[in-house]
Structures are given as C-alpha cells and as structure tokens.
mmCIF file of C-alpha atoms in Angstrom:
data_model
loop_
_atom_site.group_PDB
_atom_site.id
_atom_site.type_symbol
_atom_site.label_atom_id
_atom_site.label_comp_id
_atom_site.label_asym_id
_atom_site.label_seq_id
_atom_site.Cartn_x
_atom_site.Cartn_y
_atom_site.Cartn_z
ATOM 1 C CA MET A 1 -23.935 -71.728 52.087
ATOM 2 C CA GLN A 2 -25.655 -68.801 50.322
ATOM 3 C CA ILE A 3 -27.506 -69.068 47.016
ATOM 4 C CA TYR A 4 -28.013 -66.189 44.569
ATOM 5 C CA LYS A 5 -29.855 -65.760 41.301
ATOM 6 C CA VAL A 6 -27.358 -64.274 38.818
ATOM 7 C CA GLY A 7 -26.842 -62.956 35.296
ATOM 8 C CA GLY A 8 -29.566 -62.861 32.684
ATOM 9 C CA ALA A 9 -32.457 -63.616 35.030
ATOM 10 C CA VAL A 10 -31.635 -60.550 37.161
ATOM 11 C CA ARG A 11 -30.957 -58.362 34.118
ATOM 12 C CA ASP A 12 -34.184 -59.248 32.318
ATOM 13 C CA ARG A 13 -36.341 -58.864 35.459
ATOM 14 C CA LEU A 14 -34.957 -55.329 35.922
ATOM 15 C CA LEU A 15 -35.649 -54.599 32.243
ATOM 16 C CA GLY A 16 -39.209 -55.883 32.622
ATOM 17 C CA LYS A 17 -38.584 -58.618 30.071
ATOM 18 C CA PRO A 18 -39.731 -62.254 30.471
ATOM 19 C CA VAL A 19 -37.246 -64.407 32.387
ATOM 20 C CA THR A 20 -36.734 -67.804 30.749
ATOM 21 C CA ASP A 21 -33.525 -69.389 32.056
ATOM 22 C CA ILE A 22 -32.398 -68.927 35.639
ATOM 23 C CA ASP A 23 -28.777 -69.408 36.700
ATOM 24 C CA TRP A 24 -27.752 -69.694 40.329
ATOM 25 C CA VAL A 25 -24.417 -69.252 42.063
ATOM 26 C CA VAL A 26 -23.606 -70.911 45.376
ATOM 27 C CA VAL A 27 -21.209 -69.133 47.760
ATOM 28 C CA GLY A 28 -19.489 -70.855 50.694
ATOM 29 C CA ALA A 29 -20.104 -74.480 49.643
ATOM 30 C CA THR A 30 -18.005 -77.428 48.512
ATOM 31 C CA ALA A 31 -18.775 -79.927 45.768
ATOM 32 C CA GLU A 32 -19.205 -82.612 48.469
ATOM 33 C CA GLU A 33 -21.908 -80.536 50.211
ATOM 34 C CA MET A 34 -23.773 -80.093 46.925
ATOM 35 C CA LEU A 35 -23.681 -83.848 46.247
ATOM 36 C CA ALA A 36 -24.884 -84.548 49.794
ATOM 37 C CA LYS A 37 -27.935 -82.348 49.113
ATOM 38 C CA GLY A 38 -28.801 -84.418 46.020
ATOM 39 C CA PHE A 39 -27.451 -82.075 43.317
ATOM 40 C CA ARG A 40 -26.184 -83.814 40.178
ATOM 41 C CA PRO A 41 -22.770 -82.715 38.766
ATOM 42 C CA VAL A 42 -22.649 -81.704 35.078
ATOM 43 C CA GLY A 43 -19.638 -79.393 34.617
ATOM 44 C CA ALA A 44 -16.572 -80.998 33.089
ATOM 45 C CA ASP A 45 -14.337 -77.913 33.485
ATOM 46 C CA PHE A 46 -15.816 -76.346 36.624
ATOM 47 C CA PRO A 47 -18.313 -77.383 39.296
ATOM 48 C CA VAL A 48 -21.863 -76.946 37.980
ATOM 49 C CA PHE A 49 -24.756 -78.943 39.420
ATOM 50 C CA LEU A 50 -28.371 -79.591 38.496
ATOM 51 C CA HIS A 51 -31.011 -79.068 41.174
ATOM 52 C CA PRO A 52 -32.559 -82.438 42.178
ATOM 53 C CA LYS A 53 -36.115 -81.156 41.521
ATOM 54 C CA SER A 54 -36.105 -78.115 39.209
ATOM 55 C CA GLY A 55 -33.154 -79.233 37.031
ATOM 56 C CA GLU A 56 -31.840 -75.641 37.037
ATOM 57 C CA GLU A 57 -28.086 -74.981 37.017
ATOM 58 C CA TYR A 58 -26.262 -74.121 40.240
ATOM 59 C CA ALA A 59 -22.567 -73.213 39.939
ATOM 60 C CA LEU A 60 -20.099 -72.897 42.788
ATOM 61 C CA ALA A 61 -18.646 -69.388 43.045
ATOM 62 C CA ARG A 62 -15.338 -69.412 41.201
ATOM 63 C CA THR A 63 -12.445 -67.313 39.954
ATOM 64 C CA GLU A 64 -10.655 -67.808 36.644
ATOM 65 C CA ARG A 65 -7.198 -67.205 35.243
ATOM 66 C CA LYS A 66 -6.126 -67.006 31.599
ATOM 67 C CA SER A 67 -3.965 -70.029 30.768
ATOM 68 C CA GLY A 68 -4.101 -70.371 26.981
ATOM 69 C CA ARG A 69 -5.642 -69.105 23.751
ATOM 70 C CA GLY A 70 -9.291 -68.825 22.861
ATOM 71 C CA TYR A 71 -12.559 -69.353 24.656
ATOM 72 C CA GLY A 72 -11.401 -72.470 26.507
ATOM 73 C CA GLY A 73 -8.000 -71.168 27.643
ATOM 74 C CA PHE A 74 -8.848 -70.648 31.329
ATOM 75 C CA THR A 75 -8.064 -72.281 34.660
ATOM 76 C CA PHE A 76 -10.921 -72.158 37.184
ATOM 77 C CA HIS A 77 -10.721 -72.174 40.950
ATOM 78 C CA ALA A 78 -13.818 -72.898 43.064
ATOM 79 C CA SER A 79 -13.759 -72.984 46.857
ATOM 80 C CA PRO A 80 -15.947 -71.900 49.811
ATOM 81 C CA GLU A 81 -13.641 -68.849 50.235
ATOM 82 C CA VAL A 82 -14.536 -67.327 46.832
ATOM 83 C CA THR A 83 -16.852 -64.344 47.408
ATOM 84 C CA LEU A 84 -19.874 -63.331 45.354
ATOM 85 C CA GLU A 85 -18.045 -60.174 44.171
ATOM 86 C CA GLU A 86 -15.079 -62.269 43.000
ATOM 87 C CA ASP A 87 -17.431 -64.520 41.051
ATOM 88 C CA LEU A 88 -19.258 -61.571 39.453
ATOM 89 C CA ILE A 89 -16.100 -59.731 38.349
ATOM 90 C CA ARG A 90 -15.169 -62.509 35.914
ATOM 91 C CA ARG A 91 -18.422 -61.984 33.945
ATOM 92 C CA ASP A 92 -18.552 -60.144 30.625
ATOM 93 C CA LEU A 93 -20.866 -57.123 31.028
ATOM 94 C CA THR A 94 -21.922 -55.105 34.068
ATOM 95 C CA ILE A 95 -25.572 -55.778 33.249
ATOM 96 C CA ASN A 96 -24.801 -59.530 33.529
ATOM 97 C CA ALA A 97 -22.816 -59.128 36.773
ATOM 98 C CA MET A 98 -25.678 -58.596 39.211
ATOM 99 C CA ALA A 99 -27.056 -61.060 41.769
ATOM 100 C CA GLU A 100 -30.220 -61.363 43.854
ATOM 101 C CA ASP A 101 -30.785 -63.309 47.064
ATOM 102 C CA ASP A 102 -34.006 -65.149 47.878
ATOM 103 C CA HIS A 103 -35.463 -61.939 49.394
ATOM 104 C CA GLY A 104 -34.916 -60.056 46.127
ATOM 105 C CA VAL A 105 -32.046 -57.976 47.562
ATOM 106 C CA LEU A 106 -29.751 -56.874 44.738
ATOM 107 C CA THR A 107 -25.962 -57.182 44.842
ATOM 108 C CA ASP A 108 -24.530 -54.891 42.176
ATOM 109 C CA PRO A 109 -20.826 -54.182 42.835
ATOM 110 C CA TYR A 110 -20.043 -53.129 39.230
ATOM 111 C CA HIS A 111 -22.996 -50.731 38.639
ATOM 112 C CA GLY A 112 -24.955 -52.912 36.253
ATOM 113 C CA GLN A 113 -28.266 -51.313 37.217
ATOM 114 C CA GLN A 114 -26.858 -47.890 36.384
ATOM 115 C CA ASP A 115 -25.723 -49.168 32.961
ATOM 116 C CA LEU A 116 -29.171 -50.669 32.385
ATOM 117 C CA GLU A 117 -30.650 -47.208 32.936
ATOM 118 C CA LYS A 118 -28.022 -45.602 30.683
ATOM 119 C CA ARG A 119 -28.646 -48.318 28.080
ATOM 120 C CA LEU A 120 -24.939 -49.205 27.982
ATOM 121 C CA LEU A 121 -23.226 -52.510 27.285
ATOM 122 C CA ARG A 122 -20.042 -52.073 29.329
ATOM 123 C CA HIS A 123 -17.357 -54.613 30.298
ATOM 124 C CA VAL A 124 -16.950 -55.461 33.984
ATOM 125 C CA SER A 125 -13.138 -55.504 34.123
ATOM 126 C CA PRO A 126 -10.057 -55.482 31.849
ATOM 127 C CA ALA A 127 -10.175 -59.304 32.036
ATOM 128 C CA PHE A 128 -12.948 -58.977 29.412
ATOM 129 C CA ALA A 129 -10.183 -58.887 26.781
ATOM 130 C CA GLU A 130 -8.997 -62.378 27.755
ATOM 131 C CA ASP A 131 -11.966 -64.145 26.153
ATOM 132 C CA PRO A 132 -12.445 -63.653 22.375
ATOM 133 C CA LEU A 133 -15.947 -65.131 22.448
ATOM 134 C CA ARG A 134 -17.057 -61.991 24.277
ATOM 135 C CA VAL A 135 -16.706 -59.981 21.079
ATOM 136 C CA LEU A 136 -19.491 -62.087 19.568
ATOM 137 C CA ARG A 137 -21.527 -62.094 22.778
ATOM 138 C CA VAL A 138 -21.505 -58.304 23.142
ATOM 139 C CA ALA A 139 -22.491 -57.888 19.477
ATOM 140 C CA ARG A 140 -25.333 -60.362 20.093
ATOM 141 C CA PHE A 141 -26.545 -58.440 23.156
ATOM 142 C CA ALA A 142 -26.417 -55.255 21.069
ATOM 143 C CA ALA A 143 -28.746 -56.960 18.552
ATOM 144 C CA ARG A 144 -31.039 -58.248 21.296
ATOM 145 C CA TYR A 145 -31.436 -54.919 23.097
ATOM 146 C CA ALA A 146 -31.203 -52.529 20.128
ATOM 147 C CA GLU A 147 -34.970 -52.011 20.391
ATOM 148 C CA LEU A 148 -34.439 -50.548 23.873
ATOM 149 C CA GLY A 149 -31.717 -48.191 22.649
ATOM 150 C CA PHE A 150 -28.677 -50.034 24.042
ATOM 151 C CA GLN A 151 -25.232 -49.074 22.715
ATOM 152 C CA VAL A 152 -21.792 -50.614 23.249
ATOM 153 C CA ALA A 153 -19.739 -48.369 25.571
ATOM 154 C CA ALA A 154 -16.821 -46.705 23.770
ATOM 155 C CA ASP A 155 -14.159 -48.248 26.025
ATOM 156 C CA THR A 156 -15.728 -51.703 25.605
ATOM 157 C CA LEU A 157 -15.753 -51.302 21.820
ATOM 158 C CA GLU A 158 -12.060 -50.371 22.033
ATOM 159 C CA LEU A 159 -11.316 -53.602 23.959
ATOM 160 C CA MET A 160 -13.281 -55.531 21.328
ATOM 161 C CA ARG A 161 -11.153 -53.842 18.656
ATOM 162 C CA GLN A 162 -7.964 -54.889 20.459
ATOM 163 C CA LEU A 163 -9.246 -58.462 20.697
ATOM 164 C CA SER A 164 -10.090 -58.456 16.989
ATOM 165 C CA GLU A 165 -6.558 -57.334 16.118
ATOM 166 C CA SER A 166 -4.836 -59.741 18.527
ATOM 167 C CA GLY A 167 -5.404 -62.931 16.530
ATOM 168 C CA GLU A 168 -7.432 -64.398 19.424
ATOM 169 C CA LEU A 169 -10.624 -64.598 17.330
ATOM 170 C CA GLU A 170 -8.962 -67.207 15.104
ATOM 171 C CA ALA A 171 -8.658 -69.455 18.170
ATOM 172 C CA LEU A 172 -12.466 -69.773 18.454
ATOM 173 C CA THR A 173 -13.811 -73.169 17.429
ATOM 174 C CA PRO A 174 -16.337 -73.268 14.560
ATOM 175 C CA GLU A 175 -18.929 -74.705 16.975
ATOM 176 C CA ARG A 176 -18.635 -71.857 19.500
ATOM 177 C CA SER A 177 -18.654 -69.199 16.768
ATOM 178 C CA TRP A 178 -21.674 -70.745 15.045
ATOM 179 C CA LYS A 179 -23.578 -70.956 18.326
ATOM 180 C CA GLU A 180 -23.185 -67.197 18.872
ATOM 181 C CA ILE A 181 -23.767 -66.273 15.212
ATOM 182 C CA SER A 182 -26.903 -68.416 14.884
ATOM 183 C CA ARG A 183 -28.351 -67.038 18.138
ATOM 184 C CA ALA A 184 -27.567 -63.471 17.038
ATOM 185 C CA LEU A 185 -29.207 -63.988 13.644
ATOM 186 C CA MET A 186 -32.417 -65.027 15.424
ATOM 187 C CA GLU A 187 -32.599 -61.784 17.435
ATOM 188 C CA GLU A 188 -35.029 -59.024 16.443
ATOM 189 C CA HIS A 189 -32.243 -56.847 15.005
ATOM 190 C CA PRO A 190 -29.613 -59.226 13.585
ATOM 191 C CA GLN A 191 -28.228 -56.448 11.365
ATOM 192 C CA VAL A 192 -26.978 -54.725 14.543
ATOM 193 C CA PHE A 193 -24.875 -57.806 15.337
ATOM 194 C CA ILE A 194 -23.103 -57.533 11.957
ATOM 195 C CA GLN A 195 -22.717 -53.751 12.296
ATOM 196 C CA VAL A 196 -21.124 -54.020 15.769
ATOM 197 C CA LEU A 197 -18.726 -56.715 14.527
ATOM 198 C CA ARG A 198 -17.788 -54.361 11.715
ATOM 199 C CA ASP A 199 -17.372 -51.393 14.079
ATOM 200 C CA CYS A 200 -14.776 -53.266 16.146
ATOM 201 C CA GLY A 201 -12.937 -54.887 13.232
ATOM 202 C CA ALA A 202 -14.157 -58.412 14.011
ATOM 203 C CA LEU A 203 -16.204 -58.782 10.813
ATOM 204 C CA LYS A 204 -13.114 -58.671 8.579
ATOM 205 C CA VAL A 205 -11.585 -61.455 10.718
ATOM 206 C CA LEU A 206 -14.646 -63.711 11.067
ATOM 207 C CA LEU A 207 -16.572 -62.911 7.873
ATOM 208 C CA PRO A 208 -14.202 -61.071 5.505
ATOM 209 C CA GLU A 209 -16.501 -62.003 2.590
ATOM 210 C CA VAL A 210 -19.355 -59.973 4.148
ATOM 211 C CA ASP A 211 -17.018 -57.167 5.255
ATOM 212 C CA ALA A 212 -15.819 -56.835 1.630
ATOM 213 C CA LEU A 213 -19.337 -55.800 0.526
ATOM 214 C CA PHE A 214 -19.202 -52.458 2.343
ATOM 215 C CA GLY A 215 -18.261 -49.619 0.032
ATOM 216 C CA VAL A 216 -19.134 -51.640 -3.083
ATOM 217 C CA PRO A 217 -21.742 -49.715 -5.139
ATOM 218 C CA GLN A 218 -24.745 -51.143 -6.993
ATOM 219 C CA PRO A 219 -26.898 -49.469 -9.691
ATOM 220 C CA ALA A 220 -29.009 -46.795 -7.967
ATOM 221 C CA ALA A 221 -31.996 -47.594 -10.217
ATOM 222 C CA HIS A 222 -32.392 -51.020 -8.595
ATOM 223 C CA HIS A 223 -30.679 -50.244 -5.281
ATOM 224 C CA PRO A 224 -31.388 -46.737 -3.989
ATOM 225 C CA GLU A 225 -29.225 -47.542 -0.931
ATOM 226 C CA ILE A 226 -26.295 -48.110 -3.402
ATOM 227 C CA ASP A 227 -23.855 -49.750 -0.933
ATOM 228 C CA SER A 228 -23.861 -53.594 -1.123
ATOM 229 C CA GLY A 229 -23.018 -53.931 2.582
ATOM 230 C CA VAL A 230 -25.840 -51.606 3.612
ATOM 231 C CA HIS A 231 -28.173 -53.628 1.367
ATOM 232 C CA THR A 232 -27.113 -56.873 3.084
ATOM 233 C CA LEU A 233 -27.891 -55.377 6.510
ATOM 234 C CA SER A 234 -31.311 -54.244 5.227
ATOM 235 C CA VAL A 235 -32.107 -57.709 3.854
ATOM 236 C CA LEU A 236 -31.180 -59.204 7.220
ATOM 237 C CA GLN A 237 -33.393 -56.670 8.974
ATOM 238 C CA GLN A 238 -36.333 -57.616 6.720
ATOM 239 C CA SER A 239 -35.777 -61.319 7.433
ATOM 240 C CA ALA A 240 -36.176 -60.614 11.161
ATOM 241 C CA LEU A 241 -39.170 -58.348 10.609
ATOM 242 C CA TYR A 242 -40.894 -61.200 8.737
ATOM 243 C CA LYS A 243 -39.883 -63.772 11.407
ATOM 244 C CA GLN A 244 -37.935 -65.939 8.975
ATOM 245 C CA PRO A 245 -36.212 -69.138 10.200
ATOM 246 C CA LEU A 246 -32.441 -69.372 10.676
ATOM 247 C CA SER A 247 -31.792 -70.980 7.266
ATOM 248 C CA VAL A 248 -33.440 -68.015 5.487
ATOM 249 C CA ARG A 249 -31.563 -65.454 7.610
ATOM 250 C CA TRP A 250 -28.242 -67.184 6.916
ATOM 251 C CA ALA A 251 -28.995 -67.196 3.175
ATOM 252 C CA CYS A 252 -29.919 -63.484 3.356
ATOM 253 C CA LEU A 253 -26.563 -62.686 4.957
ATOM 254 C CA LEU A 254 -24.581 -64.529 2.265
ATOM 255 C CA HIS A 255 -26.677 -64.085 -0.896
ATOM 256 C CA ASP A 256 -24.622 -61.279 -2.498
ATOM 257 C CA LEU A 257 -21.052 -62.286 -1.585
ATOM 258 C CA GLY A 258 -20.084 -62.403 -5.266
ATOM 259 C CA LYS A 259 -20.438 -58.601 -5.483
ATOM 260 C CA GLY A 260 -17.360 -58.297 -3.308
ATOM 261 C CA LEU A 261 -15.319 -59.882 -6.135
ATOM 262 C CA THR A 262 -16.408 -57.480 -8.904
ATOM 263 C CA PRO A 263 -13.414 -55.500 -10.295
ATOM 264 C CA HIS A 264 -13.688 -51.738 -9.553
ATOM 265 C CA SER A 265 -13.648 -51.054 -13.290
ATOM 266 C CA GLU A 266 -17.008 -52.841 -13.659
ATOM 267 C CA TRP A 267 -18.807 -51.040 -10.810
ATOM 268 C CA PRO A 268 -21.690 -50.512 -10.217
ATOM 269 C CA ARG A 269 -22.693 -53.533 -12.339
ATOM 270 C CA HIS A 270 -22.076 -57.042 -11.009
ATOM 271 C CA ILE A 271 -22.178 -59.435 -13.946
ATOM 272 C CA ALA A 272 -22.470 -63.122 -12.929
ATOM 273 C CA HIS A 273 -22.106 -62.234 -9.232
ATOM 274 C CA GLU A 274 -24.444 -65.147 -8.437
ATOM 275 C CA HIS A 275 -22.038 -67.718 -9.860
ATOM 276 C CA LYS A 276 -18.903 -65.969 -8.558
ATOM 277 C CA GLY A 277 -20.294 -65.897 -5.044
ATOM 278 C CA LEU A 278 -20.787 -69.667 -4.758
ATOM 279 C CA LYS A 279 -17.181 -70.446 -3.808
ATOM 280 C CA LEU A 280 -17.321 -67.744 -1.106
ATOM 281 C CA ILE A 281 -20.633 -69.035 0.280
ATOM 282 C CA LYS A 282 -19.174 -72.538 0.391
ATOM 283 C CA GLN A 283 -16.079 -71.169 2.164
ATOM 284 C CA VAL A 284 -18.174 -69.461 4.875
ATOM 285 C CA ASN A 285 -20.431 -72.507 5.283
ATOM 286 C CA GLU A 286 -17.407 -74.714 5.891
ATOM 287 C CA ARG A 287 -15.633 -72.247 8.178
ATOM 288 C CA PHE A 288 -18.510 -72.291 10.683
ATOM 289 C CA ARG A 289 -19.715 -75.822 9.928
ATOM 290 C CA ALA A 290 -23.212 -74.452 9.482
ATOM 291 C CA PRO A 291 -26.042 -77.030 9.605
ATOM 292 C CA ARG A 292 -26.766 -78.728 6.309
ATOM 293 C CA ASP A 293 -30.119 -76.999 5.691
ATOM 294 C CA CYS A 294 -28.452 -73.582 6.156
ATOM 295 C CA GLN A 295 -25.564 -74.515 3.856
ATOM 296 C CA GLU A 296 -27.802 -75.823 1.065
ATOM 297 C CA LEU A 297 -30.246 -72.921 1.131
ATOM 298 C CA ALA A 298 -27.458 -70.302 1.182
ATOM 299 C CA LEU A 299 -25.883 -71.848 -1.941
ATOM 300 C CA LEU A 300 -29.210 -72.126 -3.772
ATOM 301 C CA VAL A 301 -30.264 -68.571 -2.904
ATOM 302 C CA GLY A 302 -26.831 -67.290 -3.931
ATOM 303 C CA GLN A 303 -27.084 -69.019 -7.292
ATOM 304 C CA TYR A 304 -30.735 -68.411 -8.165
ATOM 305 C CA HIS A 305 -31.991 -65.238 -6.405
ATOM 306 C CA THR A 306 -31.973 -63.216 -9.638
ATOM 307 C CA HIS A 307 -34.037 -65.999 -11.266
ATOM 308 C CA SER A 308 -36.674 -65.341 -8.629
ATOM 309 C CA HIS A 309 -36.638 -61.577 -9.252
ATOM 310 C CA ARG A 310 -37.129 -62.238 -12.998
ATOM 311 C CA ALA A 311 -39.593 -65.089 -12.425
ATOM 312 C CA LEU A 312 -42.380 -63.564 -14.558
ATOM 313 C CA GLU A 313 -40.015 -63.327 -17.562
ATOM 314 C CA LEU A 314 -38.510 -66.828 -17.279
ATOM 315 C CA LYS A 315 -39.106 -69.301 -20.115
ATOM 316 C CA PRO A 316 -41.015 -72.450 -19.106
ATOM 317 C CA SER A 317 -37.862 -74.519 -19.688
ATOM 318 C CA THR A 318 -35.860 -72.286 -17.280
ATOM 319 C CA LEU A 319 -38.675 -72.516 -14.742
ATOM 320 C CA ALA A 320 -38.594 -76.310 -15.062
ATOM 321 C CA GLU A 321 -34.833 -76.353 -14.459
ATOM 322 C CA LEU A 322 -35.212 -74.070 -11.444
ATOM 323 C CA LEU A 323 -37.845 -76.322 -9.876
ATOM 324 C CA GLN A 324 -35.684 -79.367 -10.577
ATOM 325 C CA SER A 325 -32.651 -77.703 -8.920
ATOM 326 C CA PHE A 326 -34.672 -77.324 -5.721
ATOM 327 C CA ASP A 327 -36.161 -80.824 -5.930
ATOM 328 C CA VAL A 328 -39.581 -79.266 -5.294
ATOM 329 C CA TYR A 329 -41.232 -82.635 -5.848
ATOM 330 C CA ARG A 330 -39.695 -84.130 -2.709
ATOM 331 C CA ARG A 331 -38.612 -81.023 -0.769
ATOM 332 C CA PRO A 332 -41.306 -78.343 -1.187
ATOM 333 C CA GLN A 333 -40.326 -76.542 2.040
ATOM 334 C CA ARG A 334 -36.853 -75.678 0.759
ATOM 335 C CA PHE A 335 -38.351 -73.900 -2.272
ATOM 336 C CA GLU A 336 -40.686 -72.004 0.041
ATOM 337 C CA GLU A 337 -37.663 -70.818 2.055
ATOM 338 C CA PHE A 338 -35.907 -69.803 -1.175
ATOM 339 C CA ILE A 339 -38.882 -67.663 -2.178
ATOM 340 C CA ALA A 340 -38.903 -66.095 1.297
ATOM 341 C CA ALA A 341 -35.191 -65.210 1.103
ATOM 342 C CA CYS A 342 -35.640 -63.668 -2.353
ATOM 343 C CA GLU A 343 -38.584 -61.594 -1.138
ATOM 344 C CA MET A 344 -36.433 -60.322 1.758
ATOM 345 C CA ASP A 345 -33.748 -59.422 -0.817
ATOM 346 C CA ALA A 346 -36.288 -57.410 -2.816
ATOM 347 C CA ARG A 347 -37.590 -55.663 0.299
ATOM 348 C CA GLY A 348 -34.131 -54.880 1.654
ATOM 349 C CA ARG A 349 -33.805 -51.793 -0.532
ATOM 350 C CA LEU A 350 -34.102 -48.185 0.566
ATOM 351 C CA GLY A 351 -37.665 -46.943 0.136
ATOM 352 C CA LEU A 352 -38.842 -50.237 -1.409
ATOM 353 C CA GLU A 353 -39.441 -52.152 1.823
ATOM 354 C CA ASP A 354 -43.232 -52.224 1.354
ATOM 355 C CA ARG A 355 -43.351 -52.917 -2.359
ATOM 356 C CA THR A 356 -45.258 -56.083 -3.262
ATOM 357 C CA TYR A 357 -43.391 -59.118 -4.594
ATOM 358 C CA PRO A 358 -45.725 -60.848 -7.108
ATOM 359 C CA GLN A 359 -42.877 -63.204 -8.077
ATOM 360 C CA ALA A 360 -43.496 -65.147 -4.838
ATOM 361 C CA ASP A 361 -47.014 -66.287 -5.731
ATOM 362 C CA TYR A 362 -46.044 -66.803 -9.372
ATOM 363 C CA LEU A 363 -43.268 -69.225 -8.360
ATOM 364 C CA ARG A 364 -45.534 -71.023 -5.898
ATOM 365 C CA GLY A 365 -48.119 -71.424 -8.671
ATOM 366 C CA ALA A 366 -45.467 -72.776 -11.052
ATOM 367 C CA ALA A 367 -44.372 -75.339 -8.460
ATOM 368 C CA THR A 368 -48.004 -76.403 -7.931
ATOM 369 C CA ALA A 369 -48.536 -76.748 -11.706
ATOM 370 C CA ALA A 370 -45.426 -78.913 -12.104
ATOM 371 C CA ARG A 371 -46.283 -81.038 -9.061
ATOM 372 C CA SER A 372 -49.820 -81.640 -10.332
ATOM 373 C CA VAL A 373 -48.499 -83.841 -13.156
ATOM 374 C CA ALA A 374 -49.458 -87.392 -12.153
ATOM 375 C CA VAL A 375 -47.085 -90.331 -12.646
ATOM 376 C CA GLN A 376 -49.763 -93.046 -12.830
ATOM 377 C CA PRO A 377 -51.027 -92.254 -16.380
ATOM 378 C CA LEU A 378 -47.447 -92.441 -17.647
ATOM 379 C CA LEU A 379 -46.939 -95.815 -15.977
ATOM 380 C CA GLU A 380 -50.180 -97.021 -17.600
ATOM 381 C CA ARG A 381 -48.795 -95.932 -20.963
ATOM 382 C CA GLY A 382 -45.844 -98.290 -20.381
ATOM 383 C CA PHE A 383 -43.124 -95.792 -19.437
ATOM 384 C CA LYS A 384 -40.525 -97.042 -16.979
ATOM 385 C CA GLY A 385 -36.931 -96.387 -15.871
ATOM 386 C CA PRO A 386 -35.123 -93.471 -17.543
ATOM 387 C CA GLU A 387 -37.924 -93.187 -20.132
ATOM 388 C CA LEU A 388 -40.419 -92.512 -17.341
ATOM 389 C CA GLY A 389 -38.199 -89.720 -16.042
ATOM 390 C CA GLU A 390 -38.014 -88.126 -19.497
ATOM 391 C CA ALA A 391 -41.775 -88.438 -20.043
ATOM 392 C CA LEU A 392 -42.385 -86.850 -16.646
ATOM 393 C CA LYS A 393 -40.093 -83.947 -17.572
ATOM 394 C CA ARG A 394 -41.983 -83.396 -20.846
ATOM 395 C CA GLU A 395 -45.387 -83.401 -19.111
ATOM 396 C CA ARG A 396 -44.156 -80.987 -16.429
ATOM 397 C CA LEU A 397 -42.780 -78.673 -19.098
ATOM 398 C CA LYS A 398 -46.160 -78.806 -20.863
ATOM 399 C CA ALA A 399 -47.892 -77.918 -17.589
ATOM 400 C CA LEU A 400 -45.505 -74.969 -17.058
ATOM 401 C CA LYS A 401 -46.101 -73.727 -20.619
ATOM 402 C CA ALA A 402 -49.844 -73.751 -19.966
ATOM 403 C CA TYR A 403 -49.281 -72.002 -16.613
ATOM 404 C CA LYS A 404 -47.192 -69.269 -18.254
ATOM 405 C CA GLU A 405 -49.710 -68.735 -21.060
ATOM 406 C CA GLN A 406 -52.510 -68.443 -18.525
ATOM 407 C CA HIS A 407 -50.544 -65.723 -16.673
ATOM 408 C CA SER A 408 -49.547 -63.877 -19.835
ATOM 409 C CA GLN A 409 -53.119 -63.047 -20.808
#
C-alpha cells in the first residue's frame, strides 16, 4: 500500500498558496484493507474513505470509463493493480494531476509543474471531453488564478467548445451547475469565469440571457464602456473587489438582463428594462435552483436598481414604497445588500470606478428615518388592526418627508 497527496494540495503548495483541503490517493490497497485499518467508507459511487483520526479523504486509485451522459455518466474501477499514473490521467487539468509521497517526492507524469510555470490550464488527456462539468471547472480555475496570469490553453479551450456544442452541458444537474457557478462567483476575478464560458460557447448554453447582453449598446453618457455585456463583467469585478457576499454577486450578474430584450430600433436606450428583465431573472433563478436569498435579491435589484441611482430625486411616497418592497422593518440586511449591489452597478462603468455613490448613505438614512417611527404611541391613540397599519404608513411618510426636506437644504 502506498499513499500519495494529490491534486489541489500539491498544486497550491507549488504555487506558494495556502493549502486548505488535502486529498489522498491510495495505490495497491483493497477496500477490505482500508476498513481493517479503521478508515470509514463514504463514497457511494467509488471507494472513498475518511481517515480515522484526521477525517481527511483517502480514495483508492481508480480508472473510469464513460457510460452515459453528463457529470455522473461514468463507471469506475478500483483495484490494487491500478497505478498512480492511471489514476492521475483521469483528472481534468495537468496542474491537478500531480502527486507527492510522504517524503515530498513529486510524481508528475503529465507535466503539470511545467504548465504551472507557463501559467497554463491544460487538459490531461482527450478524456477531458467526456465530462461536461469540466467546462465550468476550468472556467472557475481561470477566475481563481487570473491574478497569477493563468490562461486556458488553446487546445483545451477547443475541447471546451466541442463540449459546449455537443449538448452535454444540458445534462448537468442544476445542483452541480450551481455549485460550480457559486464557487466561481466567490473567486477574486469572477468576471473571468463568465468571459471564459463565453469564449468557449458555454455561456449561450448555460446563461443565454447573460450572453445576449454582449454587443448591446448603452448611452455613452452614462456608460462609457457602451457594451452591456462588458458592463456586466465590470459590475461583477467590482463586487469581488469590494468583497461582496454571493447574493450580491449573483444580483450583479443578473441585474441588467432586460437590456438583452430591447429591440435594435430603440438602442442605445433601454426603456423599462428593469421590468422586462424580471421574467428572465426568474428563469435563471429557477434553472439553477439558486438559494432563496440569491433569488429574492436578484429580482429586487433587477426591479429597483434605477430607483437607487435616482434616490436623491425620489418623492417621499416613492421612497416609502421602495422601503416597503424590501420589508426594511423586518429584514434590514436585505436592503443593505441591495444598496451594495447598486453601488457596484454604478462603479462598474469605464473610468467611473472610483466615483463616490452618495445614494448609498441617503438610502440608509431614509431607512433609519422610517424605522424610527414608534408603534407604541399609535397603539396608545387607539389604533389597531388595519387602521394601525395605515397610521404607521402615514407617520413613516411624514418622517420621510422631513428627511427629504432636511437633505434638500
């Protein structure tokens, strides 16, 4: 029995990056031997075991054969005869197909170290094209290592293009797709993930609503970058720069989908794009079964982001309706995330990335003013039931009028 550290742990150590998760592969062992040593089995499809003390994953060396469509369409074979090289060749990228023994000796049959130095994301073997999930994984690695100058190798991008055209991407489950998308959006350069998907034709299969934004112009006075798709990538980039949570990044990606529906004859204006985009945002949310907080925020940002940009001009009654739509009285955090997404939208414009966004503090102040209206005095005046709700609305509107007057002077 020989045990090797494999994959990401080896890659990140060689890159000088912190190693978080460690995966191990065991060569020359049977499942019975692993159980006898106290390892606990966890793999339903192939033999993976948890170490009795560290809890880390140890997988028996295995080969795989394509047996169906999609990410799960594989038959695995694990036995003591499977070599380390045979196990490594079934991995996605050369930089993930290296192993280290307990003396730190590197096994690198597919030149992963060389590709690390060349800053290339290259597939290990033609079998790469058998797993559609790898299209998303490679795009995610491109986003993760963009800072270091990594690029997708031309022949790998071509394989990704073939996969995108094959219909295999449609076989991915919403759960698997969302897992990769959500992880990619939380990388330091999530815009690279979207760009790589677009470069290989996967974006128009997975997110045609986002793909449709590229080539759609906007008024240069407000959007010096002009192209709606380029703007979306910039907004996403800003959301990462400002360390926004996943819900905000998801909303940033989807906020302008309505612009993809504007007739060419109306370009570069996009009248009512906020409302038009809602059905598309809903469509994307449902396709990937995004978590509820991501779904809700994306819809609200899509509908109201221009309200935020015009916040200082809004009438008190419109402000009151906006605050009510977000239920700021019970869910203040969601409104805070809305403001953050709108600020990223404003900053995601060519040459305007550092411009201040006074609307953010103005909206926060409005929410504070409305929330400061106390219920108790109204109860003491005998209001109850629906009448109490109406009285509360009137008092909040009064507070917002006073707030607006104070800021108009």
